[in-house]
Amino acid sequence: MTLAKEKTRLQAGPIKVLLLEDNEVDAQWVKRSLKNFEEADFQIEWVKELEKAIGLAQKASFDIIISDLKLPDGFGLEVYEALYRRAPHTPIILLTGTLEEEKLALEAIQKGAQDYLFKGQVSPQALLRSLVYALERHKLVSMRDHFVNIVSHELRSPLAAMRMSVGDLLEGLAGPLNAPQKEYLALSLKSIDRLHRTADELLDMAKMEAGRTPLKKSRFDL
């Protein structure tokens, strides 16, 4: 099965690509490489400046962004971070042309970029494969985050109600309790708290992996 046919399993209809590249030769190569795959319907919007790309990303919805790291109005991680802030739910593939840019691309990968490609050393098939895998990984991550949020929120509400009820029983609001009853209720309360912490940890994990958790710095005694 070709990569283009594999792509059709990921998404029906055209795939909207925002291409940010100031070098016309490199941009035309990307466009030709994607257009050559007849089975794949790529709609490519090409811009040369970061500011214009940000404007388009705010106005329109793109399925994927391909961006150079060296632009007339931006360089390095600031390019990726600016795109990510405006389109946090869109997978981003970076194009690099030097070893310095490659190091920056690796840092961007750690911050959430899907992939990077070295100009002049990648084939059209490798470009398409990178797009296919980026779309697939992004889809799986979105499904995971959706699942985690649903599970966490669905757990938190009933757990809060259960904890309140068990707490009221322990305080004797429903009548006096003997020692075994208090012990069983106390164990139930500990289990409820443990489940509640698990739900909180799931939400925290999803936020951290999505880069939505602010870093809180503080001093402490080692």
PDB file of N, CA, C and O in Angstrom, residues 17 19-35 44 46-48 66-71 94-98 101 117-124 127:
ATOM      1  N   VAL A  17      -2.650  22.535   3.878  1.00  0.00           N
ATOM      2  CA  VAL A  17      -1.278  22.705   4.344  1.00  0.00           C
ATOM      3  C   VAL A  17      -0.902  24.187   4.315  1.00  0.00           C
ATOM      4  O   VAL A  17      -1.077  24.858   3.304  1.00  0.00           O
ATOM      5  N   LEU A  19       2.244  26.366   4.233  1.00  0.00           N
ATOM      6  CA  LEU A  19       3.677  26.271   3.967  1.00  0.00           C
ATOM      7  C   LEU A  19       4.323  27.634   4.212  1.00  0.00           C
ATOM      8  O   LEU A  19       4.013  28.608   3.530  1.00  0.00           O
ATOM      9  N   LEU A  20       5.234  27.688   5.175  1.00  0.00           N
ATOM     10  CA  LEU A  20       5.941  28.921   5.513  1.00  0.00           C
ATOM     11  C   LEU A  20       7.407  28.762   5.119  1.00  0.00           C
ATOM     12  O   LEU A  20       8.176  28.069   5.792  1.00  0.00           O
ATOM     13  N   GLU A  21       7.773  29.368   4.008  1.00  0.00           N
ATOM     14  CA  GLU A  21       9.127  29.219   3.455  1.00  0.00           C
ATOM     15  C   GLU A  21       9.450  30.431   2.594  1.00  0.00           C
ATOM     16  O   GLU A  21       8.720  30.739   1.652  1.00  0.00           O
ATOM     17  N   ASP A  22      10.553  31.136   2.924  1.00  0.00           N
ATOM     18  CA  ASP A  22      10.891  32.337   2.172  1.00  0.00           C
ATOM     19  C   ASP A  22      11.727  32.038   0.932  1.00  0.00           C
ATOM     20  O   ASP A  22      11.864  32.887   0.054  1.00  0.00           O
ATOM     21  N   ASN A  23      12.291  30.835   0.844  1.00  0.00           N
ATOM     22  CA  ASN A  23      13.084  30.453  -0.324  1.00  0.00           C
ATOM     23  C   ASN A  23      12.176  29.833  -1.375  1.00  0.00           C
ATOM     24  O   ASN A  23      11.579  28.784  -1.152  1.00  0.00           O
ATOM     25  N   GLU A  24      12.061  30.493  -2.522  1.00  0.00           N
ATOM     26  CA  GLU A  24      11.123  30.040  -3.548  1.00  0.00           C
ATOM     27  C   GLU A  24      11.476  28.659  -4.079  1.00  0.00           C
ATOM     28  O   GLU A  24      10.584  27.857  -4.359  1.00  0.00           O
ATOM     29  N   VAL A  25      12.758  28.360  -4.215  1.00  0.00           N
ATOM     30  CA  VAL A  25      13.170  27.051  -4.724  1.00  0.00           C
ATOM     31  C   VAL A  25      12.712  25.941  -3.789  1.00  0.00           C
ATOM     32  O   VAL A  25      12.135  24.931  -4.221  1.00  0.00           O
ATOM     33  N   ASP A  26      12.939  26.120  -2.485  1.00  0.00           N
ATOM     34  CA  ASP A  26      12.524  25.110  -1.507  1.00  0.00           C
ATOM     35  C   ASP A  26      11.000  24.995  -1.448  1.00  0.00           C
ATOM     36  O   ASP A  26      10.453  23.894  -1.328  1.00  0.00           O
ATOM     37  N   ALA A  27      10.318  26.134  -1.521  1.00  0.00           N
ATOM     38  CA  ALA A  27       8.857  26.115  -1.472  1.00  0.00           C
ATOM     39  C   ALA A  27       8.273  25.388  -2.679  1.00  0.00           C
ATOM     40  O   ALA A  27       7.346  24.573  -2.547  1.00  0.00           O
ATOM     41  N   GLN A  28       8.810  25.658  -3.856  1.00  0.00           N
ATOM     42  CA  GLN A  28       8.314  24.993  -5.058  1.00  0.00           C
ATOM     43  C   GLN A  28       8.593  23.498  -5.012  1.00  0.00           C
ATOM     44  O   GLN A  28       7.789  22.699  -5.503  1.00  0.00           O
ATOM     45  N   TRP A  29       9.719  23.116  -4.412  1.00  0.00           N
ATOM     46  CA  TRP A  29      10.010  21.679  -4.287  1.00  0.00           C
ATOM     47  C   TRP A  29       8.973  20.986  -3.409  1.00  0.00           C
ATOM     48  O   TRP A  29       8.489  19.907  -3.741  1.00  0.00           O
ATOM     49  N   VAL A  30       8.630  21.616  -2.299  1.00  0.00           N
ATOM     50  CA  VAL A  30       7.612  21.035  -1.414  1.00  0.00           C
ATOM     51  C   VAL A  30       6.280  20.926  -2.138  1.00  0.00           C
ATOM     52  O   VAL A  30       5.604  19.888  -2.083  1.00  0.00           O
ATOM     53  N   LYS A  31       5.894  21.972  -2.842  1.00  0.00           N
ATOM     54  CA  LYS A  31       4.610  21.980  -3.544  1.00  0.00           C
ATOM     55  C   LYS A  31       4.577  20.906  -4.625  1.00  0.00           C
ATOM     56  O   LYS A  31       3.596  20.167  -4.757  1.00  0.00           O
ATOM     57  N   ARG A  32       5.653  20.806  -5.414  1.00  0.00           N
ATOM     58  CA  ARG A  32       5.696  19.783  -6.468  1.00  0.00           C
ATOM     59  C   ARG A  32       5.685  18.378  -5.867  1.00  0.00           C
ATOM     60  O   ARG A  32       5.009  17.480  -6.385  1.00  0.00           O
ATOM     61  N   SER A  33       6.418  18.195  -4.786  1.00  0.00           N
ATOM     62  CA  SER A  33       6.503  16.877  -4.163  1.00  0.00           C
ATOM     63  C   SER A  33       5.131  16.394  -3.706  1.00  0.00           C
ATOM     64  O   SER A  33       4.778  15.222  -3.877  1.00  0.00           O
ATOM     65  N   LEU A  34       4.351  17.293  -3.145  1.00  0.00           N
ATOM     66  CA  LEU A  34       3.029  16.900  -2.649  1.00  0.00           C
ATOM     67  C   LEU A  34       2.021  16.777  -3.790  1.00  0.00           C
ATOM     68  O   LEU A  34       1.152  15.903  -3.765  1.00  0.00           O
ATOM     69  N   LYS A  35       2.133  17.639  -4.790  1.00  0.00           N
ATOM     70  CA  LYS A  35       1.194  17.592  -5.906  1.00  0.00           C
ATOM     71  C   LYS A  35       1.400  16.347  -6.777  1.00  0.00           C
ATOM     72  O   LYS A  35       0.476  15.913  -7.471  1.00  0.00           O
ATOM     73  N   ILE A  44      -2.406  23.693  -0.698  1.00  0.00           N
ATOM     74  CA  ILE A  44      -1.251  24.336  -0.087  1.00  0.00           C
ATOM     75  C   ILE A  44      -1.370  25.856  -0.149  1.00  0.00           C
ATOM     76  O   ILE A  44      -1.578  26.433  -1.214  1.00  0.00           O
ATOM     77  N   TRP A  46       0.899  29.034   0.516  1.00  0.00           N
ATOM     78  CA  TRP A  46       2.320  29.344   0.686  1.00  0.00           C
ATOM     79  C   TRP A  46       2.507  30.809   1.050  1.00  0.00           C
ATOM     80  O   TRP A  46       1.993  31.697   0.380  1.00  0.00           O
ATOM     81  N   VAL A  47       3.243  31.059   2.124  1.00  0.00           N
ATOM     82  CA  VAL A  47       3.606  32.412   2.522  1.00  0.00           C
ATOM     83  C   VAL A  47       5.099  32.449   2.850  1.00  0.00           C
ATOM     84  O   VAL A  47       5.712  31.423   3.151  1.00  0.00           O
ATOM     85  N   LYS A  48       5.664  33.657   2.791  1.00  0.00           N
ATOM     86  CA  LYS A  48       7.105  33.813   2.992  1.00  0.00           C
ATOM     87  C   LYS A  48       7.465  34.430   4.332  1.00  0.00           C
ATOM     88  O   LYS A  48       8.638  34.425   4.714  1.00  0.00           O
ATOM     89  N   ILE A  66       3.918  23.363   7.612  1.00  0.00           N
ATOM     90  CA  ILE A  66       5.315  23.077   7.283  1.00  0.00           C
ATOM     91  C   ILE A  66       6.048  24.412   7.297  1.00  0.00           C
ATOM     92  O   ILE A  66       5.678  25.333   6.569  1.00  0.00           O
ATOM     93  N   SER A  67       7.075  24.519   8.129  1.00  0.00           N
ATOM     94  CA  SER A  67       7.705  25.828   8.302  1.00  0.00           C
ATOM     95  C   SER A  67       9.221  25.740   8.324  1.00  0.00           C
ATOM     96  O   SER A  67       9.807  24.851   8.946  1.00  0.00           O
ATOM     97  N   ASP A  68       9.848  26.700   7.636  1.00  0.00           N
ATOM     98  CA  ASP A  68      11.283  26.912   7.741  1.00  0.00           C
ATOM     99  C   ASP A  68      11.562  27.578   9.089  1.00  0.00           C
ATOM    100  O   ASP A  68      10.680  28.203   9.683  1.00  0.00           O
ATOM    101  N   LEU A  69      12.796  27.442   9.571  1.00  0.00           N
ATOM    102  CA  LEU A  69      13.157  28.063  10.844  1.00  0.00           C
ATOM    103  C   LEU A  69      13.904  29.382  10.666  1.00  0.00           C
ATOM    104  O   LEU A  69      14.149  30.083  11.641  1.00  0.00           O
ATOM    105  N   LYS A  70      14.261  29.699   9.428  1.00  0.00           N
ATOM    106  CA  LYS A  70      14.985  30.938   9.165  1.00  0.00           C
ATOM    107  C   LYS A  70      14.178  31.782   8.197  1.00  0.00           C
ATOM    108  O   LYS A  70      14.081  31.473   7.013  1.00  0.00           O
ATOM    109  N   LEU A  71      13.582  32.854   8.725  1.00  0.00           N
ATOM    110  CA  LEU A  71      12.674  33.692   7.949  1.00  0.00           C
ATOM    111  C   LEU A  71      13.083  35.159   8.051  1.00  0.00           C
ATOM    112  O   LEU A  71      13.849  35.531   8.948  1.00  0.00           O
ATOM    113  N   LEU A  94       8.997  21.011  10.731  1.00  0.00           N
ATOM    114  CA  LEU A  94       9.976  22.067  10.514  1.00  0.00           C
ATOM    115  C   LEU A  94      10.961  21.687   9.409  1.00  0.00           C
ATOM    116  O   LEU A  94      11.304  20.513   9.239  1.00  0.00           O
ATOM    117  N   LEU A  95      11.424  22.699   8.681  1.00  0.00           N
ATOM    118  CA  LEU A  95      12.439  22.524   7.646  1.00  0.00           C
ATOM    119  C   LEU A  95      13.728  23.181   8.124  1.00  0.00           C
ATOM    120  O   LEU A  95      13.711  24.318   8.581  1.00  0.00           O
ATOM    121  N   THR A  96      14.838  22.454   8.021  1.00  0.00           N
ATOM    122  CA  THR A  96      16.117  22.984   8.458  1.00  0.00           C
ATOM    123  C   THR A  96      17.116  22.949   7.308  1.00  0.00           C
ATOM    124  O   THR A  96      17.053  22.089   6.437  1.00  0.00           O
ATOM    125  N   GLY A  97      18.066  23.884   7.330  1.00  0.00           N
ATOM    126  CA  GLY A  97      19.055  23.935   6.268  1.00  0.00           C
ATOM    127  C   GLY A  97      20.486  23.887   6.749  1.00  0.00           C
ATOM    128  O   GLY A  97      21.409  23.710   5.957  1.00  0.00           O
ATOM    129  N   THR A  98      20.687  24.037   8.081  1.00  0.00           N
ATOM    130  CA  THR A  98      22.033  24.020   8.649  1.00  0.00           C
ATOM    131  C   THR A  98      22.038  23.190   9.922  1.00  0.00           C
ATOM    132  O   THR A  98      20.984  22.874  10.484  1.00  0.00           O
ATOM    133  N   GLU A 101      20.358  25.075  12.727  1.00  0.00           N
ATOM    134  CA  GLU A 101      18.903  24.989  12.676  1.00  0.00           C
ATOM    135  C   GLU A 101      18.430  23.598  13.101  1.00  0.00           C
ATOM    136  O   GLU A 101      17.355  23.454  13.705  1.00  0.00           O
ATOM    137  N   LEU A 117      12.713  18.126   8.883  1.00  0.00           N
ATOM    138  CA  LEU A 117      13.316  17.574   7.675  1.00  0.00           C
ATOM    139  C   LEU A 117      14.470  18.465   7.253  1.00  0.00           C
ATOM    140  O   LEU A 117      14.385  19.690   7.329  1.00  0.00           O
ATOM    141  N   PHE A 118      15.567  17.837   6.795  1.00  0.00           N
ATOM    142  CA  PHE A 118      16.743  18.589   6.383  1.00  0.00           C
ATOM    143  C   PHE A 118      16.649  18.870   4.898  1.00  0.00           C
ATOM    144  O   PHE A 118      16.558  17.952   4.084  1.00  0.00           O
ATOM    145  N   LYS A 119      16.667  20.129   4.529  1.00  0.00           N
ATOM    146  CA  LYS A 119      16.534  20.520   3.131  1.00  0.00           C
ATOM    147  C   LYS A 119      17.643  19.898   2.276  1.00  0.00           C
ATOM    148  O   LYS A 119      18.801  19.855   2.673  1.00  0.00           O
ATOM    149  N   GLY A 120      17.272  19.446   1.088  1.00  0.00           N
ATOM    150  CA  GLY A 120      18.238  18.890   0.161  1.00  0.00           C
ATOM    151  C   GLY A 120      18.616  17.460   0.456  1.00  0.00           C
ATOM    152  O   GLY A 120      19.330  16.829  -0.325  1.00  0.00           O
ATOM    153  N   GLN A 121      18.153  16.911   1.582  1.00  0.00           N
ATOM    154  CA  GLN A 121      18.504  15.540   1.952  1.00  0.00           C
ATOM    155  C   GLN A 121      17.266  14.680   2.182  1.00  0.00           C
ATOM    156  O   GLN A 121      17.344  13.639   2.814  1.00  0.00           O
ATOM    157  N   VAL A 122      16.143  15.129   1.667  1.00  0.00           N
ATOM    158  CA  VAL A 122      14.907  14.382   1.873  1.00  0.00           C
ATOM    159  C   VAL A 122      14.209  14.184   0.530  1.00  0.00           C
ATOM    160  O   VAL A 122      14.187  15.089  -0.314  1.00  0.00           O
ATOM    161  N   SER A 123      13.663  13.006   0.332  1.00  0.00           N
ATOM    162  CA  SER A 123      12.971  12.688  -0.919  1.00  0.00           C
ATOM    163  C   SER A 123      11.499  13.068  -0.797  1.00  0.00           C
ATOM    164  O   SER A 123      10.982  13.254   0.313  1.00  0.00           O
ATOM    165  N   PRO A 124      10.793  13.168  -1.946  1.00  0.00           N
ATOM    166  CA  PRO A 124       9.349  13.426  -1.875  1.00  0.00           C
ATOM    167  C   PRO A 124       8.621  12.368  -1.059  1.00  0.00           C
ATOM    168  O   PRO A 124       7.674  12.684  -0.330  1.00  0.00           O
ATOM    169  N   LEU A 127       9.078  13.131   2.565  1.00  0.00           N
ATOM    170  CA  LEU A 127       8.244  14.279   2.931  1.00  0.00           C
ATOM    171  C   LEU A 127       6.813  13.844   3.186  1.00  0.00           C
ATOM    172  O   LEU A 127       6.207  14.212   4.201  1.00  0.00           O
TER     173      LEU A 127
END
